[in-house]
Structure formats: structure tokens, C-alpha cells
XYZ file of C-alpha atoms in Angstrom:
670
model
C 97.483 88.436 102.630
C 95.299 86.546 100.143
C 97.619 85.474 96.661
C 100.996 87.187 97.994
C 99.138 90.705 97.738
C 99.433 93.309 100.955
C 97.928 97.026 101.011
C 101.048 98.948 100.727
C 99.597 102.208 101.059
C 97.066 104.872 101.830
C 100.133 107.302 100.924
C 97.629 103.407 100.392
C 76.856 91.940 99.558
C 73.693 92.700 98.085
C 72.446 89.698 97.813
C 69.588 88.518 100.592
C 70.788 84.863 100.402
C 72.923 83.376 103.091
C 76.609 83.884 101.978
C 77.706 80.484 102.204
C 74.298 79.012 100.289
C 73.634 78.300 96.820
C 75.569 80.329 94.114
C 73.707 83.679 93.400
C 74.210 85.322 89.853
C 73.861 88.725 91.226
C 77.958 88.987 91.660
C 78.353 92.061 93.027
C 75.823 94.929 92.858
C 77.251 97.738 93.225
C 77.043 101.508 91.405
C 78.892 101.913 88.084
C 81.064 104.970 88.948
C 80.871 108.034 86.045
C 84.046 109.373 85.262
C 84.116 113.616 85.185
C 86.513 115.461 83.126
C 87.637 118.840 84.500
C 84.621 120.878 83.365
C 82.202 117.963 85.044
C 83.925 117.828 88.314
C 84.150 122.349 87.810
C 80.050 121.778 87.857
C 79.529 119.349 90.519
C 81.875 121.447 93.181
C 79.495 124.339 91.972
C 76.574 122.351 92.660
C 78.045 120.956 95.765
C 78.136 124.240 97.414
C 74.506 124.811 96.514
C 73.205 121.640 97.585
C 75.462 121.724 100.457
C 73.406 124.289 101.848
C 69.859 123.617 100.489
C 68.538 120.913 101.701
C 65.110 122.038 102.377
C 63.538 118.878 101.116
C 65.552 116.094 103.018
C 65.097 118.610 105.935
C 61.296 118.382 105.948
C 61.203 115.139 105.004
C 63.024 114.213 108.052
C 60.884 116.278 110.296
C 58.002 114.548 109.124
C 59.171 110.962 109.453
C 60.784 111.693 112.742
C 57.215 113.364 113.955
C 55.489 109.860 112.824
C 58.541 107.910 114.909
C 57.273 109.931 118.138
C 53.840 109.744 117.702
C 53.995 105.718 117.840
C 56.273 105.183 121.128
C 53.664 105.117 123.655
C 51.694 102.439 121.547
C 54.875 100.062 121.288
C 55.763 100.920 124.778
C 52.921 98.839 125.727
C 53.575 95.619 124.012
C 55.428 92.855 125.273
C 58.364 91.418 123.855
C 56.507 88.678 121.940
C 53.494 91.015 120.522
C 56.243 93.521 119.388
C 58.117 90.545 117.205
C 55.021 89.720 115.431
C 54.252 93.235 114.679
C 57.713 93.323 113.421
C 57.714 90.577 111.634
C 54.611 91.936 109.747
C 55.554 94.990 108.926
C 58.842 93.996 107.654
C 57.333 92.342 104.386
C 55.704 95.919 103.498
C 59.133 97.343 104.634
C 61.212 94.651 102.305
C 58.742 95.511 99.323
C 59.158 99.006 99.300
C 62.429 99.535 100.334
C 63.408 102.337 103.029
C 60.242 104.839 102.448
C 56.834 105.400 103.382
C 54.809 104.192 105.968
C 56.456 100.960 106.566
C 60.116 102.955 107.010
C 58.130 105.233 110.143
C 56.947 101.906 111.367
C 60.050 100.017 111.746
C 62.202 102.857 112.795
C 59.450 103.351 115.621
C 60.116 99.495 116.383
C 63.528 99.671 116.702
C 63.814 102.589 118.678
C 61.824 100.443 121.420
C 63.913 97.817 121.230
C 66.844 99.704 122.111
C 65.210 100.787 124.859
C 64.748 96.699 125.676
C 67.839 95.739 125.061
C 70.351 98.141 125.903
C 68.286 100.320 128.372
C 68.730 103.213 126.312
C 65.840 105.533 124.745
C 66.891 107.058 121.796
C 65.948 110.774 121.757
C 64.553 112.805 119.073
C 67.777 113.939 117.626
C 69.066 110.547 117.293
C 65.870 109.097 115.499
C 65.688 112.292 113.153
C 69.811 111.661 112.262
C 68.735 107.637 112.197
C 66.064 108.750 109.443
C 68.797 111.175 107.669
C 71.130 108.419 107.161
C 68.574 105.896 105.864
C 67.690 108.864 103.375
C 71.175 108.788 101.999
C 72.840 112.020 103.594
C 75.552 113.008 106.131
C 74.150 113.734 109.581
C 76.058 116.433 111.300
C 75.859 115.650 115.263
C 77.962 117.530 117.584
C 80.351 115.076 119.655
C 78.761 113.324 122.345
C 75.026 112.620 121.148
C 75.309 109.708 120.276
C 76.420 108.623 116.801
C 77.079 105.076 118.004
C 72.927 104.132 118.455
C 72.296 106.367 115.293
C 74.079 104.109 113.601
C 72.641 101.045 114.997
C 69.375 102.200 114.566
C 69.654 103.209 110.782
C 71.807 99.657 110.137
C 68.925 97.825 111.742
C 66.154 99.040 109.771
C 68.217 98.250 106.411
C 69.267 94.904 107.826
C 65.342 94.726 108.283
C 65.058 95.831 104.607
C 67.151 93.130 103.716
C 69.918 95.534 102.361
C 73.442 94.361 103.231
C 74.889 97.251 105.520
C 78.176 98.000 106.195
C 79.078 100.981 109.032
C 82.410 102.056 108.482
C 84.763 103.207 111.388
C 87.537 105.113 111.423
C 90.002 102.250 113.214
C 89.188 98.627 114.293
C 88.948 99.345 118.027
C 85.962 101.578 117.229
C 84.207 98.617 115.201
C 85.012 95.949 117.884
C 83.620 97.716 120.703
C 80.402 98.838 118.776
C 79.503 95.462 117.596
C 79.951 94.382 121.222
C 77.990 97.314 122.471
C 74.972 96.305 120.225
C 74.769 93.016 120.446
C 72.010 91.820 121.883
C 69.748 94.832 119.976
C 70.636 92.948 116.713
C 69.824 89.749 118.154
C 66.218 90.732 119.469
C 65.550 92.232 115.757
C 66.820 88.432 114.618
C 69.233 90.649 112.383
C 73.422 88.816 112.185
C 76.003 91.408 113.286
C 79.702 90.929 112.860
C 82.723 93.044 112.937
C 85.837 92.218 110.351
C 89.030 92.062 111.989
C 92.758 92.457 111.078
C 93.371 89.224 111.592
C 90.446 87.629 109.720
C 91.552 84.914 106.614
C 89.690 85.545 103.704
C 86.821 82.310 104.601
C 85.844 83.942 107.643
C 85.730 87.378 105.985
C 83.136 85.898 103.250
C 81.346 84.570 106.053
C 80.979 87.977 108.079
C 80.536 89.947 104.807
C 77.412 87.309 104.780
C 75.684 88.930 107.415
C 72.891 91.043 108.018
C 75.289 94.120 109.046
C 79.002 94.468 108.919
C 80.803 96.704 111.216
C 84.665 97.054 109.662
C 87.194 100.235 109.720
C 87.728 101.824 106.235
C 90.968 100.276 105.830
C 90.299 97.027 106.252
C 86.832 97.116 103.686
C 88.551 99.165 101.290
C 91.260 96.504 100.881
C 88.719 93.767 100.664
C 87.198 95.598 97.906
C 90.208 95.689 95.796
C 91.102 92.052 96.554
C 88.226 91.319 95.166
C 88.525 93.291 92.251
C 91.776 91.247 91.493
C 89.064 87.968 91.572
C 86.327 89.850 89.195
C 86.273 91.528 85.749
C 84.851 94.800 85.221
C 81.127 95.876 84.455
C 81.959 94.213 80.818
C 82.866 91.282 81.855
C 79.907 89.871 84.691
C 78.437 87.378 82.460
C 81.691 85.820 81.787
C 82.224 85.602 85.630
C 78.675 84.139 86.200
C 79.195 81.587 83.920
C 82.700 80.893 85.076
C 81.676 80.573 88.526
C 78.467 78.580 87.312
C 80.408 75.688 85.268
C 84.216 75.973 87.571
C 82.749 76.833 90.854
C 85.198 79.714 91.299
C 84.908 81.560 94.640
C 82.688 84.439 95.131
C 84.017 87.341 96.027
C 84.746 88.189 99.794
C 82.387 91.018 99.501
C 78.906 90.508 98.331
C 77.924 93.731 97.232
C 77.747 97.490 97.947
C 74.674 98.143 98.857
C 74.889 100.692 101.686
C 77.343 102.208 103.770
C 77.413 104.124 106.886
C 80.539 106.224 107.423
C 81.054 107.586 111.041
C 83.467 110.188 111.282
C 82.841 111.081 107.771
C 84.814 113.505 106.958
C 88.065 111.493 108.376
C 87.099 108.796 106.027
C 86.080 110.562 103.155
C 88.108 113.556 102.786
C 91.160 113.437 105.182
C 92.018 110.028 103.905
C 90.978 110.934 100.369
C 94.746 112.448 99.805
C 96.133 109.085 98.868
C 95.367 106.022 97.070
C 94.828 102.764 98.447
C 97.496 100.245 96.476
C 97.321 96.357 96.661
C 100.975 95.361 95.656
C 104.171 92.981 95.632
C 107.203 93.016 96.800
C 110.836 94.124 95.019
C 114.104 92.682 95.833
C 115.432 93.841 98.848
C 119.404 93.936 98.052
C 118.233 95.645 94.492
C 116.498 98.339 96.954
C 118.953 98.855 99.729
C 121.646 99.612 96.819
C 118.881 102.262 94.912
C 118.779 103.782 98.543
C 122.139 103.800 99.459
C 122.860 105.360 95.919
C 120.158 107.915 96.309
C 121.559 108.977 99.811
C 124.908 109.475 98.453
C 123.732 111.581 95.636
C 121.497 113.470 98.337
C 124.620 114.189 100.311
C 126.409 116.299 97.343
C 123.536 118.721 97.002
C 123.285 121.862 98.823
C 119.955 123.734 99.591
C 120.029 127.300 97.382
C 122.436 125.999 94.824
C 120.802 122.616 93.942
C 117.655 122.359 95.329
C 114.943 124.331 97.143
C 112.703 123.316 99.821
C 108.450 123.766 99.655
C 107.691 122.578 102.913
C 103.702 122.766 102.141
C 103.703 120.148 99.936
C 106.612 118.044 101.405
C 108.457 118.865 98.168
C 111.887 119.030 96.909
C 112.386 121.388 93.959
C 115.941 120.967 92.287
C 117.402 123.905 90.655
C 118.757 124.041 86.624
C 122.251 123.916 88.259
C 121.493 120.884 90.689
C 120.205 119.038 87.534
C 123.044 119.524 85.672
C 125.317 118.368 88.692
C 123.325 115.625 89.678
C 123.707 114.408 85.627
C 127.559 114.633 85.822
C 127.497 112.382 89.493
C 125.394 109.731 87.492
C 127.644 109.882 84.931
C 129.748 106.781 86.693
C 126.468 104.989 87.943
C 124.837 102.083 86.545
C 122.550 102.867 83.444
C 119.625 102.953 85.900
C 120.598 106.507 87.268
C 121.629 107.698 83.408
C 117.647 108.389 83.501
C 117.033 111.993 84.042
C 113.721 111.489 85.868
C 114.218 108.477 88.150
C 117.108 109.824 89.437
C 116.070 113.335 89.986
C 113.034 111.402 91.746
C 114.646 109.448 93.767
C 117.572 112.109 94.917
C 114.246 114.471 95.828
C 112.584 111.548 97.817
C 115.950 111.484 99.949
C 116.025 115.105 100.542
C 112.386 114.682 101.368
C 112.742 111.475 103.768
C 115.869 113.541 105.168
C 114.034 117.202 105.708
C 110.579 116.610 106.299
C 110.301 112.911 107.306
C 111.125 112.755 111.180
C 110.957 110.082 114.054
C 108.173 110.984 116.272
C 106.447 112.810 114.275
C 105.378 110.844 110.730
C 106.998 107.617 111.786
C 107.972 105.624 114.880
C 110.587 102.881 115.102
C 108.919 99.897 116.552
C 111.428 96.690 116.556
C 114.107 97.851 114.122
C 110.803 98.882 111.832
C 109.972 101.864 110.293
C 105.676 102.307 111.275
C 103.702 104.927 110.084
C 101.692 107.220 112.072
C 98.586 108.463 110.611
C 98.270 112.182 111.033
C 94.858 112.483 111.494
C 94.115 109.435 113.618
C 97.210 109.390 115.692
C 97.460 105.840 115.120
C 100.310 102.947 113.978
C 99.701 101.824 110.286
C 101.998 98.782 110.661
C 100.678 97.741 107.119
C 100.787 101.077 105.328
C 104.256 102.439 103.898
C 105.236 104.997 101.732
C 105.652 104.504 97.736
C 108.218 105.622 95.212
C 110.877 104.243 97.330
C 110.371 106.883 100.167
C 109.888 104.529 102.633
C 113.223 102.651 102.076
C 114.948 106.062 102.137
C 113.643 106.453 105.853
C 114.639 103.222 106.451
C 118.153 104.180 105.302
C 118.090 107.276 106.973
C 117.121 105.126 110.147
C 119.717 102.740 109.797
C 117.058 100.252 110.163
C 116.603 96.795 107.536
C 115.611 98.171 104.208
C 112.280 96.478 103.405
C 111.227 95.610 99.906
C 109.272 98.340 97.828
C 105.861 97.762 96.943
C 104.841 97.752 93.150
C 101.015 98.341 92.504
C 99.060 95.142 91.092
C 95.747 97.242 91.934
C 94.558 100.422 93.254
C 91.811 102.703 93.958
C 90.852 105.966 95.895
C 88.020 106.316 98.776
C 86.594 108.841 96.449
C 85.818 105.869 93.768
C 85.243 102.949 96.274
C 82.536 105.324 98.233
C 81.223 106.326 95.575
C 80.096 103.093 94.001
C 77.718 102.087 96.946
C 73.904 102.166 95.928
C 73.220 104.267 98.606
C 75.876 106.461 101.248
C 75.411 108.010 104.313
C 77.549 109.356 106.878
C 77.920 111.075 110.323
C 80.709 113.679 111.668
C 80.402 116.181 114.376
C 82.775 118.529 111.979
C 81.551 118.712 108.377
C 80.357 121.790 107.666
C 83.669 123.252 106.374
C 83.102 120.238 103.603
C 80.109 119.972 103.044
C 80.574 121.290 99.323
C 83.082 118.889 98.781
C 81.358 115.685 99.999
C 78.628 116.226 98.322
C 80.159 117.340 95.041
C 82.553 113.963 95.050
C 80.064 111.669 97.041
C 76.802 112.998 95.974
C 75.851 113.628 99.843
C 74.605 116.822 101.080
C 75.195 117.455 104.856
C 72.364 118.417 107.215
C 73.314 119.929 110.556
C 71.393 118.631 113.401
C 70.971 121.175 117.027
C 72.224 119.325 120.150
C 69.480 117.758 122.575
C 70.527 119.606 125.508
C 72.170 122.936 125.684
C 75.802 122.882 124.898
C 77.728 124.221 128.496
C 81.158 124.085 127.337
C 83.297 126.886 128.617
C 85.950 128.245 126.197
C 88.810 129.791 128.649
C 90.944 131.372 125.627
C 94.391 131.042 124.281
C 97.631 131.383 125.474
C 100.926 131.603 123.279
C 104.226 131.200 124.960
C 107.540 132.338 122.723
C 109.001 128.547 123.177
C 107.854 125.071 123.758
C 109.725 124.869 126.777
C 107.821 127.875 128.489
C 104.459 126.510 126.936
C 105.223 122.877 128.929
C 106.226 124.800 132.024
C 102.784 126.936 131.903
C 101.083 123.642 131.350
C 102.546 121.717 134.275
C 101.297 124.915 136.424
C 97.863 124.938 134.763
C 98.222 120.854 135.599
C 98.773 121.366 139.228
C 95.793 123.612 139.799
C 92.792 121.665 138.408
C 94.239 118.463 139.905
C 94.392 120.113 143.346
C 89.996 121.377 142.349
C 89.579 117.735 141.891
C 89.273 117.779 137.783
C 90.173 115.583 135.178
C 92.759 117.100 132.225
C 92.808 115.515 129.255
C 95.873 116.917 127.001
C 96.166 116.954 123.541
C 99.375 116.915 121.229
C 99.728 116.415 117.831
C 102.467 114.266 117.489
C 104.246 111.213 119.465
C 106.966 112.934 120.258
C 105.295 115.805 121.327
C 103.135 113.326 124.082
C 106.907 112.400 124.992
C 108.105 115.556 125.616
C 104.589 116.346 127.886
C 105.573 112.916 129.427
C 108.893 113.647 130.528
C 107.665 117.048 131.555
C 105.122 115.960 133.857
C 107.612 113.045 135.107
C 109.668 115.512 136.277
C 106.784 117.673 138.205
C 106.093 113.993 139.661
C 102.724 114.350 138.646
C 100.717 110.982 138.006
C 99.968 111.009 134.781
C 99.222 108.684 131.539
C 100.067 109.023 128.134
C 97.850 107.442 124.912
C 99.376 107.613 121.787
C 100.302 104.952 118.819
C 102.563 103.282 121.332
C 100.301 101.649 123.019
C 97.219 101.995 121.725
C 96.380 98.693 122.416
C 95.622 100.025 126.323
C 93.053 102.980 124.865
C 89.921 100.918 126.246
C 91.769 100.845 129.961
C 93.254 104.498 129.547
C 89.924 106.231 128.170
C 87.644 104.485 130.945
C 90.156 106.301 133.744
C 90.658 109.926 132.096
C 87.382 110.881 133.487
C 88.067 110.532 137.130
C 88.837 113.149 139.906
C 92.651 114.506 139.778
C 92.977 112.113 136.420
C 95.911 113.665 133.581
C 95.927 111.929 130.456
C 98.009 113.219 127.647
C 96.754 111.936 124.172
C 97.671 112.023 120.327
C 94.351 112.950 118.266
C 93.840 109.240 119.107
C 91.614 110.551 121.817
C 89.603 113.050 119.339
C 87.012 110.709 117.896
C 84.773 108.115 118.786
C 86.040 108.191 122.418
C 83.470 109.113 125.253
C 85.183 109.920 128.635
C 82.788 109.273 131.223
C 82.462 111.770 134.187
C 81.200 110.822 137.956
C 79.161 113.515 139.970
C 81.726 114.468 141.473
C 83.321 115.996 138.638
C 80.274 117.455 137.501
C 80.353 119.472 140.514
C 83.836 120.373 140.282
C 83.136 121.392 136.704
C 83.811 118.870 134.189
C 86.549 117.453 132.179
C 89.231 120.226 131.113
C 90.719 119.752 127.742
C 94.076 121.487 126.942
C 95.380 121.927 123.782
C 99.002 121.988 123.392
C 99.316 122.146 119.573
C 97.243 123.267 116.731
C 96.668 120.587 114.061
C 96.415 120.554 110.289
C 92.795 121.130 110.013
C 90.818 123.455 112.875
C 88.394 119.929 112.582
C 90.422 118.004 114.675
C 90.965 120.507 117.164
C 87.227 120.448 117.645
C 87.205 116.695 117.774
C 89.555 116.939 120.665
C 87.325 119.983 122.658
C 84.850 118.101 122.167
C 85.292 115.064 124.191
C 84.127 117.790 127.117
C 80.671 119.219 128.157
C 78.798 116.074 126.624
C 74.972 115.716 126.799
C 74.595 118.930 128.301
C 77.216 118.393 131.206
C 79.921 121.474 132.231
C 83.446 121.680 130.965
C 86.003 123.635 129.657
C 89.265 123.660 127.597
C 91.623 126.347 126.433
C 94.797 126.212 124.298
C 98.389 126.569 125.296
C 100.506 127.281 122.589
C 103.901 127.955 121.465
C 105.712 130.548 118.561
C 108.193 127.550 117.542
C 105.037 125.211 116.272
C 105.924 123.356 113.517
C 102.616 124.772 111.993
C 103.679 128.040 112.002
C 106.796 127.364 109.965
C 105.793 128.799 106.932
C 103.552 131.226 108.114
C 105.650 135.136 107.525
C 103.524 137.467 109.465
C 106.092 139.178 111.832
C 103.603 141.504 112.982
C 101.360 138.774 114.152
C 104.421 137.311 115.659
C 105.232 140.287 117.680
C 101.934 140.892 119.046
C 101.222 136.982 119.612
C 103.458 136.642 122.724
C 101.642 139.499 124.569
C 98.603 139.778 127.131
C 95.425 140.943 126.742
C 93.149 141.624 123.854
C 95.951 142.152 121.232
C 98.141 138.976 121.763
C 94.779 136.587 122.150
C 93.643 138.235 119.032
C 97.007 138.308 117.122
C 97.695 134.448 118.232
C 94.525 133.400 116.832
C 94.922 135.054 113.530
C 98.517 133.344 113.267
C 97.788 130.289 114.230
C 94.427 130.223 111.980
C 96.830 131.610 109.032
C 98.606 128.228 109.533
C 95.587 125.853 109.464
C 94.512 127.424 106.294
C 97.694 127.352 104.529
C 97.765 123.428 105.729
C 94.131 122.885 104.545
C 94.804 124.260 101.402
C 97.704 121.991 100.708
C 95.537 119.148 101.653
C 92.497 120.159 99.286
C 94.810 120.307 96.447
C 96.096 116.902 97.288
C 92.875 115.589 97.374
C 91.822 117.379 93.879
C 95.125 116.119 92.249
C 94.659 112.573 93.297
C 90.741 113.028 91.981
C 91.704 114.026 88.729
C 94.524 111.474 88.435
C 92.227 109.170 89.315
C 89.633 109.893 86.794
C 92.489 110.152 83.830
C 93.789 106.518 85.352
C 90.414 105.363 85.160
C 89.764 106.514 81.734
C 92.889 104.611 80.748
C 92.020 101.345 82.206
C 88.636 101.366 80.787
C 89.903 102.073 77.509
C 91.842 99.005 78.105
C 88.949 96.876 78.953
C 90.216 96.862 82.832
C 87.685 98.049 85.594
C 90.552 98.957 88.711
């Protein structure tokens, strides 16, 4: 990383000239973020609930513009390439002058639609055009899975690029960003637009050149940390003039990102909400020997603490609370230690972190071991995050627990949050198949209403219900029987698990039953493309964590369609029902047949804090009563988790607003 900095955790444009051309005085086009106190936040959330539901004006505008675009289809199809290019050149002048509005916008979208047909062999259907126009209007388009969001984003990004608006298409991971750029390359090239993809291995010079292109695809992690690094090079709003003069007189390097003009966020609920629970931090490293000594001492003190006597667990928040007796006993233990441990707040936090590492963080769940290192697994995407680390010494304590080499702690030198970062875009839009529960929060925090769209074709997906078993062992046995039945019928099966550990347990059970299968999880994410390509073949069995839940299209053959389509089995519920729906959305896309079912166990991690003995008693029984009890039981667990996550986001947002106020008082932007 440049300047010796690195992204430590989640737990870490706008100018039309060429990025390598003459120096521009337009340093960093972006929206100046507003700070909200608690009353402001409450008002914004209330308004968000209203605007999230009543977006009549934008709905009517999108409908009117869609009709105008559709009306131009026949005339544009009659033009050859040369004539269409001349027509685009003529209309582009009006588009640049007037912006993303009026007749020039509709005509440009109509042209872009026909270019997609010519270059990609895809004719964007009417729902996709309406969705693209919603994005260009600065809203969130809620589209069902399988409705072609990648093409929608390309249409909107190309239209904005033709208007000379620097556009970022934000994806949830590097794989999807690279895939979409590769698939859409010919489309953008026909329009005369330069498109690029930010990859993790790109150096600052390469990134600066890529950000100078018209349309840039990047994961939320890459683009947000590039922004943070730029804040280290740039002063705040109050110093813009000084920075311009320094660049002109001293030839200082321009920021890597050329501004925050327009962002289209794919899987917006994941990026803007799920990932918004923790700050993004650039850091420097501490002394390794000192960290190892600190972690060993913290663990030694934790060994002397007993649950119920010295501390209590709060599993919902993954927190430990010391009792008064525990605090007193800890003070006695610390008296003979180094002065560092004489500070009450620091020693109590260290011991609570050590207990948390032991009780709440488990190999194969929150992390895996890879090449002798603790590597975090993102709980929402199922992917490895090798550059992410837990803060406040937690990462070092997990390393101590696993007996691997202790790494340096990361100390913050710059920080922001997704809430603040994406609020700085002059125009923000998003897409998601699962945003309806979050529309008030998204509207309040990001000033972005949510507009749902109907599917192009009726959904033929069948819900085969939920079965609940007393134990995980019984569940895996039933899953094996079901897989054999489906394979014999010639249908592919996608089996979803919540954690890497669960996917490995199922892998062992399938191997024991001699059932051919493949496993897609964080340990082999480099094989994702190949595994997904085969997942829809007749009789194919694929075990996957929620890596397969977002942005993944599983194609099926005619034989599979005739047999009933892809079948999805959910073997665990996630913290959010939205993630379950994402996995279900892998089947029965674009009107094709498909089915899904849930096969769950009463010893599921999600239920460990749900005290509902009556529901548990009935949940394992057969019949309508058992199914209803099981559904209520797991929904109870999900709601508890969702509420805890929402509290964490609100707490971070409030803390960030307070911190921003302190920094502003000190004359610092970030």
C-alpha cells in the first residue's frame, strides 16, 4: 500500500479532461457531507419511512421516460452503425449541456439500448430500461434476482459517461467487477467510452489512470480505501484553494480518484447496509513483540475469570460484561503487572476482548487459518478478507488462541464509514433484489428512495416448505437422501450453508455417501467462475456458502428445465432473511421453473439465544403445526439478529457524526 498504509478493517473525478492531461483546478468534485445530531437523525429516519414508500413523482417520471425510449426502438434499429454514431454525436452535445434530464436523456438511452443489442446480442427489455432510468434519477431500483442487473448498470453508466459524468459502478467483490467489464467491453467501446476495472493488485499510478476513464468498475472495498488514501493527500473543504495552489506551484500529485460524481451500487443492501456496521480504517503497524506480550497477558488474566462469577456473556452483541466482583478481582491480579495494566479501562477491555475471542469467534465461522494466518471470512458474502483485521487487539487475541504467529496491531491514521463515503457522491443510485425492508434506512441515510419493479415474466419458483430436525447429524442425513432423489431425477442441486465449517461438514457427509459434488466457499473462491458455470448441469451437486447468493447466474440446460429446474436447499438461516432470499433467487430466473426448500436443525447457531420452549417443542414435529412453529422460531432468531445489526449501524453512524464534529472543530475533514 502507498505510504506504508493499509486497510486494517471494516470491523475496517468528476472532471471531463484526461486524468493524465493538464492539471485541473477542480480538485475533488464531491458533495459536502452534512452532520446530523440525534434529533436530525430521528427526523431523517421518519422522513425516510415516508419517502421510502411514496415515490410517486419518480415512478411517474420513470414510466413516462420509459415509454419515450420504447417508442424510438423501431426507428433506431433501421439505422446502420455509421448513421447511429452520427445521431449519437449530435444528441450528445445536448446531453452534456442539459445533464441527465429531458428529451436528450431519453434519446440517448434509446440509442444505448440499441447498441447493447448490436454489440452484446442482448435486447434490453422494458423493465431493464425502466430500471436504468431509475438509476439515472438517483434512486434504488429493486429488481428481482435474475432480471439482468448487470446490463441495467451498464446502460445507466454508459448514458452518464456520454454526458461526461465520471461514473463508478460499485460491486460487492473484485470477481464481479472484472466479470462485468469483460462482458460489457465491446458495448462501451462502440459508444466511444473508456471503461476500466480496479483490481486489488493495481498500483497507485495504474489506479489513477483507470479512474481517469469514463466508467470505472470497482468493489466497494477498493474504491472506499482509495478515497481514504486520497484524504491523506488532500486537506478538507476549507483547504481546497491552498491545495490547488500547491499543486500548481509544486507539481504535487493529483488524487487517485478524480472526484465522486456518480455511483451505481450493485447489491446496494449489502454494500450500503450490511457492510455499514463497521468503519473503514487506514492504519500503521505496531511492534510485534509488544503485541505478543500484551495478548499473552490478556489471555492469562482471562484464564482466571469464571462465567457467572466474574463476567456474563452477551452473545447477541458478541460482548462480555464484567461483574463488579470480576472488576475487583481483575484489579487485584493486575497489581503485580506492568503499569499498562494498572489502567482500569484498558485492562478490562483487554480481558473482555480475550474472552470474546475465546467464546464468540470460531475457526470455520468468522475466520479460517490459511498459511499460518488468521483470515477473516465476511459473514455476508462468505469471502475471505485477507487485508481485514479486527481492531482493539481482538485479531491478535484470536491469533493467540489459535497458536499462530502474532501480527502487528493496526493503529488508525485515517477513517471513514460507508455512510459518510457514499453520502459524498453528487449522485447516488443502487440496485438490489432485497431492499424493501431497508428502504426507510437507505432513504434516511443516503437520500435515496427505493422503487420496486415487477418481473418481466411470472415467477415459476416453487416453495417446497421447511423441515426441521432435532440435530445437525439428522439434518445432514436427510439432505443426503434428498440429494440422491433429485440427482436421480436429473436435476442440479445447490445446497447453501452459512459458514465454511458447515460446508466442510456437509462435504464430509456427501463424500461418505459417495455422492460426487463440488464445494464453493472462501477457501477456493479463485475457482468460483468454473464452479458456477457447472452448477446448473443435470445431476450436479454444489455446496456453497453465501458466496453463491449475490451476483451469480447459474445457467441451466433445456434438459434441466424439462426436469423441473435447479433446486436450492437452505441448510441454515442467515442473520438476515434478505441473504436467504438471495440464495433462493439463484433458481427459477427469467420465468424458468425451479424450486427450493429449507432443511434446518434445532441446534442451529441462530437459535442459541432464542428462548421459546413451546415453539421448540412443536418445531420438530411433522404437519402444518410443526412447520408453522419452525418458521416462527427461526424468524424470531433472525429478527433478533437483524435488530442487533441495526443497533450496531445506528451506533456507528452516531459515533461517526460525533467524531466528524470533533475533527471539523480541529480543522480536519477525515
